[in-house]
PDB file of C-alpha atoms in Angstrom:
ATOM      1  CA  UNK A  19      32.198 -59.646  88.613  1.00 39.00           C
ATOM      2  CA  UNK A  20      31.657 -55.721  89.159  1.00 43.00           C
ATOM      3  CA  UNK A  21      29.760 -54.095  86.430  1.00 52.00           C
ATOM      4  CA  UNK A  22      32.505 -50.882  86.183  1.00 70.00           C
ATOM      5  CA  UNK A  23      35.553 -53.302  86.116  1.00 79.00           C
ATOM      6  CA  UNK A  24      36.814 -54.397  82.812  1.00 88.00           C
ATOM      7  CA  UNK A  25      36.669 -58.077  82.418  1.00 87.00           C
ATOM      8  CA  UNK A  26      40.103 -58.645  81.091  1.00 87.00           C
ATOM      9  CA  UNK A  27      40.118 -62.573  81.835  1.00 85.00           C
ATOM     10  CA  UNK A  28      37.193 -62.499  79.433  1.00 80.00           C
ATOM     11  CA  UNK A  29      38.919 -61.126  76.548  1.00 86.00           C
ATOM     12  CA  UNK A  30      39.229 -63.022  73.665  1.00 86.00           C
ATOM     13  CA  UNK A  31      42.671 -61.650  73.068  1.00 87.00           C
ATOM     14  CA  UNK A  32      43.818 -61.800  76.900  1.00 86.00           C
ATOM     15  CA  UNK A  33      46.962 -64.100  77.129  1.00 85.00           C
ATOM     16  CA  UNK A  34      45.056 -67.130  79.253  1.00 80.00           C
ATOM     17  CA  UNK A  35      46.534 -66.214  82.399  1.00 86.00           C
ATOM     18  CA  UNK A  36      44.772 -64.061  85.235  1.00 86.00           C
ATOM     19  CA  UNK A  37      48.064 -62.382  86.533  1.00 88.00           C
ATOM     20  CA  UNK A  38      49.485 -61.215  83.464  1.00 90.00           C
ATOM     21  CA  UNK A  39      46.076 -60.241  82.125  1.00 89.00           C
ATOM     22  CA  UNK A  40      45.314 -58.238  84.679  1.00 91.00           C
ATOM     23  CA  UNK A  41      49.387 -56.411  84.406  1.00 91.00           C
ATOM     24  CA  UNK A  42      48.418 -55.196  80.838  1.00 92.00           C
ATOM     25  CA  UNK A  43      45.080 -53.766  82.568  1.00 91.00           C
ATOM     26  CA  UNK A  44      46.595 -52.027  85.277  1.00 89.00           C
ATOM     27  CA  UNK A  45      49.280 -50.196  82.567  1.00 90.00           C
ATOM     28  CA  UNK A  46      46.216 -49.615  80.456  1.00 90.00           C
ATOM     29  CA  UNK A  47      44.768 -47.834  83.240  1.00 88.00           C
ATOM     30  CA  UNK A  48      47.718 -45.538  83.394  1.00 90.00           C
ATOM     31  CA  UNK A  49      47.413 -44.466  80.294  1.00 89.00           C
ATOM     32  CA  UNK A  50      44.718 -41.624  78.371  1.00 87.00           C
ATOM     33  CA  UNK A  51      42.180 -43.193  75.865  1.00 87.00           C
ATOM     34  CA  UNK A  52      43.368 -40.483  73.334  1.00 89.00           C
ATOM     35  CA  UNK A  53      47.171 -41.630  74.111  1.00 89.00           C
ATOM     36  CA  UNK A  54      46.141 -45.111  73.703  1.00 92.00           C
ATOM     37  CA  UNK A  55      44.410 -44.764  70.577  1.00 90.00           C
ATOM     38  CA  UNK A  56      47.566 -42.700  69.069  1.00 90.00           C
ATOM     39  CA  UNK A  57      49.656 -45.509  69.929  1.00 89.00           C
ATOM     40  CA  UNK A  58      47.217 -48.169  68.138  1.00 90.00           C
ATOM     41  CA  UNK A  59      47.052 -45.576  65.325  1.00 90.00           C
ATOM     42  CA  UNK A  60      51.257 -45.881  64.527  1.00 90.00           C
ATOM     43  CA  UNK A  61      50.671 -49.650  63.595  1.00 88.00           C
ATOM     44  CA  UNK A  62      48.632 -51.863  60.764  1.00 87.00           C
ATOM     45  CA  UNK A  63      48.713 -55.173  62.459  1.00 88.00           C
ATOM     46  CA  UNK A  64      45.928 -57.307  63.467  1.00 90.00           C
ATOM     47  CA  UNK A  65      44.192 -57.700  66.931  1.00 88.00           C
ATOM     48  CA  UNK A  66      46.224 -60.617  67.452  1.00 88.00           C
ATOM     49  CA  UNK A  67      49.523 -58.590  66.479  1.00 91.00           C
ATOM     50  CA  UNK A  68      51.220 -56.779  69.302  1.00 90.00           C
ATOM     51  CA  UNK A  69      51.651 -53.092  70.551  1.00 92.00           C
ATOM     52  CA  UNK A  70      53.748 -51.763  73.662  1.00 92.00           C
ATOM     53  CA  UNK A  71      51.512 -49.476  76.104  1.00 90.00           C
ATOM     54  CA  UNK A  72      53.716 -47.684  78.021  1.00 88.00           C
ATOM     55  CA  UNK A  73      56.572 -49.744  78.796  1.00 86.00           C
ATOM     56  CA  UNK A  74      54.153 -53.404  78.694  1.00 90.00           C
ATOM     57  CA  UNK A  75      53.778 -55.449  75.120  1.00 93.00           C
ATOM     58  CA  UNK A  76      50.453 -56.854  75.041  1.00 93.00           C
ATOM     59  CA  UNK A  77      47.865 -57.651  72.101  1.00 92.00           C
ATOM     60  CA  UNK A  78      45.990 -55.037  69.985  1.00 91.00           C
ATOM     61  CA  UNK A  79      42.768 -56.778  70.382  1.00 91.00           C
ATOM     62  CA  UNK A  80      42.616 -56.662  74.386  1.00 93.00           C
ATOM     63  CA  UNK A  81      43.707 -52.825  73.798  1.00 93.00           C
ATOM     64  CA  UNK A  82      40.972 -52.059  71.285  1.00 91.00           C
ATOM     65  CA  UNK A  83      38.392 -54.472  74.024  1.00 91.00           C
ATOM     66  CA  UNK A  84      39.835 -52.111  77.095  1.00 92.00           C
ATOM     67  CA  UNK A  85      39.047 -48.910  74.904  1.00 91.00           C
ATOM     68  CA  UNK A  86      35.318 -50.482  73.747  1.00 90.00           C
ATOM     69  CA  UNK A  87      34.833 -50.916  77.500  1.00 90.00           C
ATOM     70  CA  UNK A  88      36.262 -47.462  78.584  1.00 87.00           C
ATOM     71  CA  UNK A  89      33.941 -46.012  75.837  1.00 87.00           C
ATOM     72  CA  UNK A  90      31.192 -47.755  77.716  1.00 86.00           C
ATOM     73  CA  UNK A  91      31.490 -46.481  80.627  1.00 84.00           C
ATOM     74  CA  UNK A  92      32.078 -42.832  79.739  1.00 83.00           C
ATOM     75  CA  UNK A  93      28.931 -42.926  78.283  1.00 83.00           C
ATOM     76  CA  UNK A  94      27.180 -44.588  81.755  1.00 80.00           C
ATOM     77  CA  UNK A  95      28.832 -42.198  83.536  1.00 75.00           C
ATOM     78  CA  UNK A  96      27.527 -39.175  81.374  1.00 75.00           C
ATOM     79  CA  UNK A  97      24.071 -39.897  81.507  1.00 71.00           C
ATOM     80  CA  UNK A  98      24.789 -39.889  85.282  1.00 70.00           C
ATOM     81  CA  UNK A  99      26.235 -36.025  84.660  1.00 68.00           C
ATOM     82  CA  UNK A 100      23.893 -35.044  82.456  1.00 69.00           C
ATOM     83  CA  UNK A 101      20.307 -35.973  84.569  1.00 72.00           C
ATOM     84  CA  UNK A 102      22.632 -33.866  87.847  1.00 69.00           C
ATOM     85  CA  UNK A 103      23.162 -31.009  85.774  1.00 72.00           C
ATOM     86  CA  UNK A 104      19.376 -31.286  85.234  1.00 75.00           C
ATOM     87  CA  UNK A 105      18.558 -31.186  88.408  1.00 76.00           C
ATOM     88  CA  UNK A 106      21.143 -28.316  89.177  1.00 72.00           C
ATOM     89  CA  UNK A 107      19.383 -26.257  86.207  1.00 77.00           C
ATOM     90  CA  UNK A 108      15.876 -26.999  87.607  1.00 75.00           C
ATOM     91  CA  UNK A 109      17.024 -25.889  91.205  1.00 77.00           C
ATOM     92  CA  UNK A 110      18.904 -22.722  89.949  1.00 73.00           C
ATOM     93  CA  UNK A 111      15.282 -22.253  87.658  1.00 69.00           C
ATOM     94  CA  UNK A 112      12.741 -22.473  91.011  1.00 71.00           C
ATOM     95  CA  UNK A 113      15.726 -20.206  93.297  1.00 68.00           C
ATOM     96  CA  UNK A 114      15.425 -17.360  90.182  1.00 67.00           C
ATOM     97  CA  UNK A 115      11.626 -17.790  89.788  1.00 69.00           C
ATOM     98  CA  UNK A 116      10.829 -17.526  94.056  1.00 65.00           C
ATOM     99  CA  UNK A 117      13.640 -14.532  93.953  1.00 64.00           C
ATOM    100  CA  UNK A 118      11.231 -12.952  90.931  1.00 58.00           C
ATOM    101  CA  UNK A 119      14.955 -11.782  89.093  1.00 54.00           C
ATOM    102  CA  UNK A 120      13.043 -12.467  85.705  1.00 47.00           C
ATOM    103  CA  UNK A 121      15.017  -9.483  84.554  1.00 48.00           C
ATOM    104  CA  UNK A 122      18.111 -11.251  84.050  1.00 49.00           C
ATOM    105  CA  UNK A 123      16.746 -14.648  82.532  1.00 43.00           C
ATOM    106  CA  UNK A 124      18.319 -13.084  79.242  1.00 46.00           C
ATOM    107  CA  UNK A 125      21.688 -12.715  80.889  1.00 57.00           C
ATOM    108  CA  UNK A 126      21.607 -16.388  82.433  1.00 67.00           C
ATOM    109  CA  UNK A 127      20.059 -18.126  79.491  1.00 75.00           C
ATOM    110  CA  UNK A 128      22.910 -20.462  77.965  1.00 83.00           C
ATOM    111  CA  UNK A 129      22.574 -22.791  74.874  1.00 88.00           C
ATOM    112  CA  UNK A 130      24.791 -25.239  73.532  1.00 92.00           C
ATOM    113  CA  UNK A 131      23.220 -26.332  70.194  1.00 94.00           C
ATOM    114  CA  UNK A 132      26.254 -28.227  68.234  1.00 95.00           C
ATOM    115  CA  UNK A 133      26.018 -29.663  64.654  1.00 96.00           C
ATOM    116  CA  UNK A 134      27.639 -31.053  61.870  1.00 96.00           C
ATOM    117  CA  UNK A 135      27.204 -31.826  58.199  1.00 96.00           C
ATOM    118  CA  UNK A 136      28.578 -34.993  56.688  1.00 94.00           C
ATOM    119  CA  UNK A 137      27.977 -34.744  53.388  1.00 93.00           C
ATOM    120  CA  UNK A 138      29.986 -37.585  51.864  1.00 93.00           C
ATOM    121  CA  UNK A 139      32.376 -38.102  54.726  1.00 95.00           C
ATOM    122  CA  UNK A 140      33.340 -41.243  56.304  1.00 95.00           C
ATOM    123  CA  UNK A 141      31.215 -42.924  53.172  1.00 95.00           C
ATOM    124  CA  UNK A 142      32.420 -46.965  52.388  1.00 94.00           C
ATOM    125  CA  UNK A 143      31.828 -48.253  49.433  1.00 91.00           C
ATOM    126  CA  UNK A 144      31.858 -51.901  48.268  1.00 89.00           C
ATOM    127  CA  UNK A 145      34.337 -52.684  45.448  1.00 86.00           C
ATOM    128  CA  UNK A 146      35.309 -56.466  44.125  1.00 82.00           C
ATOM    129  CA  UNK A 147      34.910 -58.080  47.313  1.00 78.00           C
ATOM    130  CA  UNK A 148      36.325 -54.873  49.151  1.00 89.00           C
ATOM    131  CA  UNK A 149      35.019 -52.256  51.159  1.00 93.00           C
ATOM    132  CA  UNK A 150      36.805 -48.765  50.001  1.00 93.00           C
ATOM    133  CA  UNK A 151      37.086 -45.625  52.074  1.00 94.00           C
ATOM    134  CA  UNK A 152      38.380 -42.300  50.780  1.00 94.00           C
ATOM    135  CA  UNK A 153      41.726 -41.315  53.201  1.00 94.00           C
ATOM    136  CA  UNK A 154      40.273 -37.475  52.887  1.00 95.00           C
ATOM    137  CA  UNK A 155      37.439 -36.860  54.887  1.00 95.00           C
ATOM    138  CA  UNK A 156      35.417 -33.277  55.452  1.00 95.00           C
ATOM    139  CA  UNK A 157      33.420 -32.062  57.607  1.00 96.00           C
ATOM    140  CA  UNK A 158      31.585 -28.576  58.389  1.00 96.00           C
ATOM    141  CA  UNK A 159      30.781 -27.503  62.421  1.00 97.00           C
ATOM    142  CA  UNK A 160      28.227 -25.002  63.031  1.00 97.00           C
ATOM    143  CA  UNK A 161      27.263 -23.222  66.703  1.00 96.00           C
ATOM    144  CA  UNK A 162      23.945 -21.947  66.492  1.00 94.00           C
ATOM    145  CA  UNK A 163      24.048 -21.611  70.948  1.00 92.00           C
ATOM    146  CA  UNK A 164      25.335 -18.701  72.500  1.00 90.00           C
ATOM    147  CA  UNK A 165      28.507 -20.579  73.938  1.00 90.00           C
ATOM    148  CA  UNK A 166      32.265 -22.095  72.425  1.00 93.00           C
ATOM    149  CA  UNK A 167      32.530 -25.552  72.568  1.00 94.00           C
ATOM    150  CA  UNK A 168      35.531 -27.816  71.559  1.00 95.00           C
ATOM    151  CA  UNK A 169      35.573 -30.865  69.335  1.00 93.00           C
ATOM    152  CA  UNK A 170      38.049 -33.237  71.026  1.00 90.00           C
ATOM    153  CA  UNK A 171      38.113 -36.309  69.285  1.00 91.00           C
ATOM    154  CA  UNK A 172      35.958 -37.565  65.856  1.00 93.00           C
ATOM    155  CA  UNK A 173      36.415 -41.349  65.743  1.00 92.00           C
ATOM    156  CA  UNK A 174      34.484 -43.818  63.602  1.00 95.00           C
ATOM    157  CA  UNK A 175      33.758 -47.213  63.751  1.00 94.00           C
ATOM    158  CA  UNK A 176      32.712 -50.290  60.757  1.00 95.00           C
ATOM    159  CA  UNK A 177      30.269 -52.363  63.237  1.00 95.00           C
ATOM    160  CA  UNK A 178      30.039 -55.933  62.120  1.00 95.00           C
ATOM    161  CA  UNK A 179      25.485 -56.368  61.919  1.00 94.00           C
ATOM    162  CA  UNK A 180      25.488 -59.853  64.094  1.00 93.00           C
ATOM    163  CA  UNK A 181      22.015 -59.693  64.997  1.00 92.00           C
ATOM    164  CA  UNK A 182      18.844 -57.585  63.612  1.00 89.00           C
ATOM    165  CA  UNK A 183      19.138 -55.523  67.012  1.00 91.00           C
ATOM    166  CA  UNK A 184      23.173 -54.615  66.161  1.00 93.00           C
ATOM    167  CA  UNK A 185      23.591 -51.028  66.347  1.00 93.00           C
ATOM    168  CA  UNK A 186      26.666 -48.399  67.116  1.00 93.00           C
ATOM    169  CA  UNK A 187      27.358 -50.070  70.218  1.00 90.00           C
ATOM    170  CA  UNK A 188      28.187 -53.704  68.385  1.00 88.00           C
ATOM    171  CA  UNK A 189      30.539 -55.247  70.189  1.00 87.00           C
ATOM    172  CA  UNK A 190      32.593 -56.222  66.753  1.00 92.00           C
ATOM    173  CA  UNK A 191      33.878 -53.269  65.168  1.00 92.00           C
ATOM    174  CA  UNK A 192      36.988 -52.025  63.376  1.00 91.00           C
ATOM    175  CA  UNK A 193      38.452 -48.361  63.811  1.00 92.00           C
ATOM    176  CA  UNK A 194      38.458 -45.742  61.547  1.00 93.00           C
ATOM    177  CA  UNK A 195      40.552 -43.684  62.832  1.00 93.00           C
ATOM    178  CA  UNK A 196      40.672 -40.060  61.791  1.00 93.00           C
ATOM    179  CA  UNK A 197      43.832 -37.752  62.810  1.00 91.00           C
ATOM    180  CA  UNK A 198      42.098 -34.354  63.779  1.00 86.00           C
ATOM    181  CA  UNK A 199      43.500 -31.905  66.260  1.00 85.00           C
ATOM    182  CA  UNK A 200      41.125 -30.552  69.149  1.00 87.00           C
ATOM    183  CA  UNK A 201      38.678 -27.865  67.160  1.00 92.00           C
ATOM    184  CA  UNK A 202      37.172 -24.575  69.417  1.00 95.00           C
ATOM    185  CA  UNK A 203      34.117 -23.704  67.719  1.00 95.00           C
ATOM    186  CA  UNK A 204      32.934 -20.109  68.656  1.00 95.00           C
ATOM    187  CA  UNK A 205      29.307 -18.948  68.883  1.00 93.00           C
ATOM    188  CA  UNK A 206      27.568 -18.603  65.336  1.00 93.00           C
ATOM    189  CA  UNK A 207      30.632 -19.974  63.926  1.00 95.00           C
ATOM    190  CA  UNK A 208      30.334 -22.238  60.631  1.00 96.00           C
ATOM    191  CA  UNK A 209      33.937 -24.213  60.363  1.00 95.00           C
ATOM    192  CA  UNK A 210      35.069 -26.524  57.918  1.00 96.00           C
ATOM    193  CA  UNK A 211      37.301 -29.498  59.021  1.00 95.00           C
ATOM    194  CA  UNK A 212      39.485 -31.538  56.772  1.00 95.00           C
ATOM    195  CA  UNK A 213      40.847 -34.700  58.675  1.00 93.00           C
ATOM    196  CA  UNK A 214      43.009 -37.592  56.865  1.00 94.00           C
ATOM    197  CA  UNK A 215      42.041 -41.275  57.971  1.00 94.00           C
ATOM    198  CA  UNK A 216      45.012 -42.609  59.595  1.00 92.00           C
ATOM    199  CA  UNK A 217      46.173 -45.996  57.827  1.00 92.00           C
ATOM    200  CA  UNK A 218      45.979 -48.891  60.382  1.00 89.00           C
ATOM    201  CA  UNK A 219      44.276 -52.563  60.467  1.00 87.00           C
ATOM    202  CA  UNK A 220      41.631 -53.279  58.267  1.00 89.00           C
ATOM    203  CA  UNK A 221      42.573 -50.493  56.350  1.00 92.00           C
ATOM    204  CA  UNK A 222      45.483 -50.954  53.595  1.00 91.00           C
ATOM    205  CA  UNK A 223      46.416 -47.820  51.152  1.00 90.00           C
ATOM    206  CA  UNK A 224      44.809 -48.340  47.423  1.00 84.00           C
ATOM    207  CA  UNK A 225      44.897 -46.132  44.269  1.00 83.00           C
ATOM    208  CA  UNK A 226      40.946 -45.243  45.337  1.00 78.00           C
ATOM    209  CA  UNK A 227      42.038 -44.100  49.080  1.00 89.00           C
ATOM    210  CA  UNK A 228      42.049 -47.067  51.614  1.00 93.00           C
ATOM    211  CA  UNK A 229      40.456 -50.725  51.011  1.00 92.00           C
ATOM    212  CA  UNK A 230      39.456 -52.961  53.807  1.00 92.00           C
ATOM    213  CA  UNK A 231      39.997 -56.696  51.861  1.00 89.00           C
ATOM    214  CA  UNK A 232      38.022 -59.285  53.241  1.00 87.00           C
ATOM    215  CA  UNK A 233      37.984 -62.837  53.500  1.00 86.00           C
ATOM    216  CA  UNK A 234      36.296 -64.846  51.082  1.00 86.00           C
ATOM    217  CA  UNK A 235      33.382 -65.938  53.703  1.00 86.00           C
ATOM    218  CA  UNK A 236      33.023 -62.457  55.105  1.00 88.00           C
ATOM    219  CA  UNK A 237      31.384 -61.367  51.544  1.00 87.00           C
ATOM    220  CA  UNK A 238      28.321 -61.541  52.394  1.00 89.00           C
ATOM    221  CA  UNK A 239      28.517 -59.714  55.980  1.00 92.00           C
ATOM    222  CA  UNK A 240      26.581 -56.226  56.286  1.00 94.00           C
ATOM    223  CA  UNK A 241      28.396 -53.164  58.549  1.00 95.00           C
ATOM    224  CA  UNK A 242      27.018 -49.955  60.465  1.00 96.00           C
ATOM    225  CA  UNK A 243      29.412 -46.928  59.811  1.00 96.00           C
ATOM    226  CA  UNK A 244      29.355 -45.075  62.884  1.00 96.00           C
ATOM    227  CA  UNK A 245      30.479 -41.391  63.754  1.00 96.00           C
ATOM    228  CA  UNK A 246      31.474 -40.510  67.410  1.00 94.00           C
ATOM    229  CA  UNK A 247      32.134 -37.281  68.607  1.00 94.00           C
ATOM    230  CA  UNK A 248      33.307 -35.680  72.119  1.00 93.00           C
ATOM    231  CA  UNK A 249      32.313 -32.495  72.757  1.00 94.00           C
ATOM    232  CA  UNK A 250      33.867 -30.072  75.439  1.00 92.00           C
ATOM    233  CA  UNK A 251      31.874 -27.175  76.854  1.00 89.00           C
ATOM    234  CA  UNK A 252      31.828 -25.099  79.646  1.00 86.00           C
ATOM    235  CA  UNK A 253      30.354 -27.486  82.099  1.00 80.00           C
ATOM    236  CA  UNK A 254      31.001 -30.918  80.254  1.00 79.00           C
ATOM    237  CA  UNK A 255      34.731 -31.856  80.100  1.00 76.00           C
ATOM    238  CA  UNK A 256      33.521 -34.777  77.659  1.00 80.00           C
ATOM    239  CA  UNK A 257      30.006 -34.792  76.082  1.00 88.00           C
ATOM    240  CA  UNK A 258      29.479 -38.435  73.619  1.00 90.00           C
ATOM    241  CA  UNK A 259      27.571 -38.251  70.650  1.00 93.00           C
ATOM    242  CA  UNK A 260      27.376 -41.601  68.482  1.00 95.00           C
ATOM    243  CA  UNK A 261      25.560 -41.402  65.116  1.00 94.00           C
ATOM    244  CA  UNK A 262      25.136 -44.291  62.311  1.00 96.00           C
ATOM    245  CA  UNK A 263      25.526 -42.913  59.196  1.00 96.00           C
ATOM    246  CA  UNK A 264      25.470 -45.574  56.981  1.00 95.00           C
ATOM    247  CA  UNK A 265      24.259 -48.940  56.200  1.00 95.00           C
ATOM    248  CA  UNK A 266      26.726 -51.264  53.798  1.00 94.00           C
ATOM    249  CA  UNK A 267      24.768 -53.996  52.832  1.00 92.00           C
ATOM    250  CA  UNK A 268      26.185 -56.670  50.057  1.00 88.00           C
ATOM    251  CA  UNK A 269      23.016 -56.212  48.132  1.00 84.00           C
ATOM    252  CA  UNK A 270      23.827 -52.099  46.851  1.00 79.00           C
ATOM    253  CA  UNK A 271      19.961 -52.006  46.885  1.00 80.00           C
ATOM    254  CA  UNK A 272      20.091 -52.642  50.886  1.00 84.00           C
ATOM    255  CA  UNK A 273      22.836 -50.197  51.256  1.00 89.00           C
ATOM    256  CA  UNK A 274      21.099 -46.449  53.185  1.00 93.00           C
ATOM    257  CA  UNK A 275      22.132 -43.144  54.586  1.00 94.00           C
ATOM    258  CA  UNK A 276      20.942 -43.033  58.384  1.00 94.00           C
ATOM    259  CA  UNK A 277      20.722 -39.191  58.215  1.00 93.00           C
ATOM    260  CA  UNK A 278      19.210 -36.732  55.706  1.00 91.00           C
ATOM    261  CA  UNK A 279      22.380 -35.336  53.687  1.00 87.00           C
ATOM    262  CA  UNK A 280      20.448 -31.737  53.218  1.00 88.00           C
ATOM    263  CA  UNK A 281      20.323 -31.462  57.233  1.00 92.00           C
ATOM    264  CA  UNK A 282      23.259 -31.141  59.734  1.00 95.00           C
ATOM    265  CA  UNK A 283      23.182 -33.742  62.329  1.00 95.00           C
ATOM    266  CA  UNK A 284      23.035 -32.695  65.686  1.00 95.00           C
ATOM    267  CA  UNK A 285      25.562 -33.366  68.086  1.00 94.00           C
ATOM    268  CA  UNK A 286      24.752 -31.516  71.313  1.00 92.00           C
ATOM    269  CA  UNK A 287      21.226 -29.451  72.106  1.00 91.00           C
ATOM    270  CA  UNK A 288      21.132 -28.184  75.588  1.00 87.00           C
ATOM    271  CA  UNK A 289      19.632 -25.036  77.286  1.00 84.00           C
ATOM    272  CA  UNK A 290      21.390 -23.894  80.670  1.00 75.00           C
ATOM    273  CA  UNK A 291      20.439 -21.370  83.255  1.00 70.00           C
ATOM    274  CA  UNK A 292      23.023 -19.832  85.320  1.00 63.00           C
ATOM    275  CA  UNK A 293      27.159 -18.298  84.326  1.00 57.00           C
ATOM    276  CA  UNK A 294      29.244 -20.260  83.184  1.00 52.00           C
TER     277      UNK A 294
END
């Protein structure tokens, strides 16, 4: 089976048979992750509950496996991008240094240097048998480089810990879906964000914000909350960044921050030569 091809027999939530699996790919395929994820966003049901893509009905666990697998990819594929526009910057560097223009290395140097501070967001808490989340999330943006950038998606993700070795890429997670417009951050800009968590499977509305109630034997399991970002700039269409923030452990004692609350977390650091 080919590596970039999603496995959609494989799915745990595929509906047994080959042809009809492979239908629900090919309309998934038609359709925008960001579309997709809207459309998974407008219901609370379970993965084994249903949701129309487009004009096909098909479960909401193969969806969310088909967007875990896109997510994959995109990520492959940017490392890809990222080590050619390395190369590209490292030509462009040895053309400007044989030319001697070191006069206008001040005109051609470009820096994308992206962060953001979390504070408390996206923070889960453990509450009789429950894991709480606040619906109200904020979040500040800060461009220390010298060009815009836009914030087109923040996501998050509870990863189920399986294994010691389970980090943001686990493959069992549940969304936390967050309903934020695309953000243009300007150079030496400092924005604050305010984003509302969209209510959707786990997550049911409570007095305290949103609760995630488990099952009795899923007490004891430990999650990874985990912050994604995309990030446009001039030469990315779609930069990743994935960042655990948070370890929720049944024992509050096990329970960490990932990140250093007094620091902003960086999101994108990269020094270009050339216009753009």
């Amino acid at each position: 089976m080919k590596a970039d091809r999603f496995p959609y027999e494989a799915s745990r939530w595929s509906p047994g048979q080959p042809d009809e699996a492979k239908r629900w790919f090919e309309e998934l395929e038609t359709q925008s992750a960001l579309n997709v994820r809207n459309r998974l966003a407008q219901t609370d049901a379970g993965p084994a509950g249903s949701v129309t893509i487009g004009a096909t009905q098909m479960t909401i666990g193969f969806v969310e496996d088909w967007l875990a697998w896109r997510d994959r990819n995109r990520e492959a594929s940017e490392g890809r991008q990222h080590r050619k526009h390395w190369l590209d910057w490292f030509l462009g560097a040895v053309t400007v240094t044989s030319l001697g223009i070191a006069f206008f290395t001040s005109v051609l140097y470009q820096r994308d240097d992206i962060r953001v501070v979390i504070g408390e967001a996206l923070k889960v808490t453990r509450d009789k048998g429950g894991l709480v989340l606040a619906q109200d999330q904020d979040f500040i943006f800060i461009n220390s480089g010298n060009r815009q950038a836009v914030i087109s998606e923040i996501y998050a993700e509870l990863v189920l810990i399986t294994d010691p070795q389970t980090g943001c890429d686990g493959r069992f997670a549940k969304s936390i879906v967050l309903n934020t417009t695309q953000i243009v951050i300007k150079p030496g800009d400092i924005l604050p964000v305010h984003a509302k968590v969209v209510q959707r499977y786990p997550w049911d509305g409570d007095k305290d914000g949103l609760r995630f109630r488990r099952a009795k034997e899923e007490q004891n399991d430990s999650y990874i909350v985990c912050l994604q970002l995309y990030v446009t700039t001039p030469d990315s269409s779609s930069a990743r960044s994935v960042q655990p923030l948070y370890l929720v452990s049944p024992n509050d004692d096990l329970s960490k921050d990932f990140f250093d609350r007094n620091t902003p977390l960086k999101v994108i650091q990269r020094t270009h030569w050339g216009f753009g």
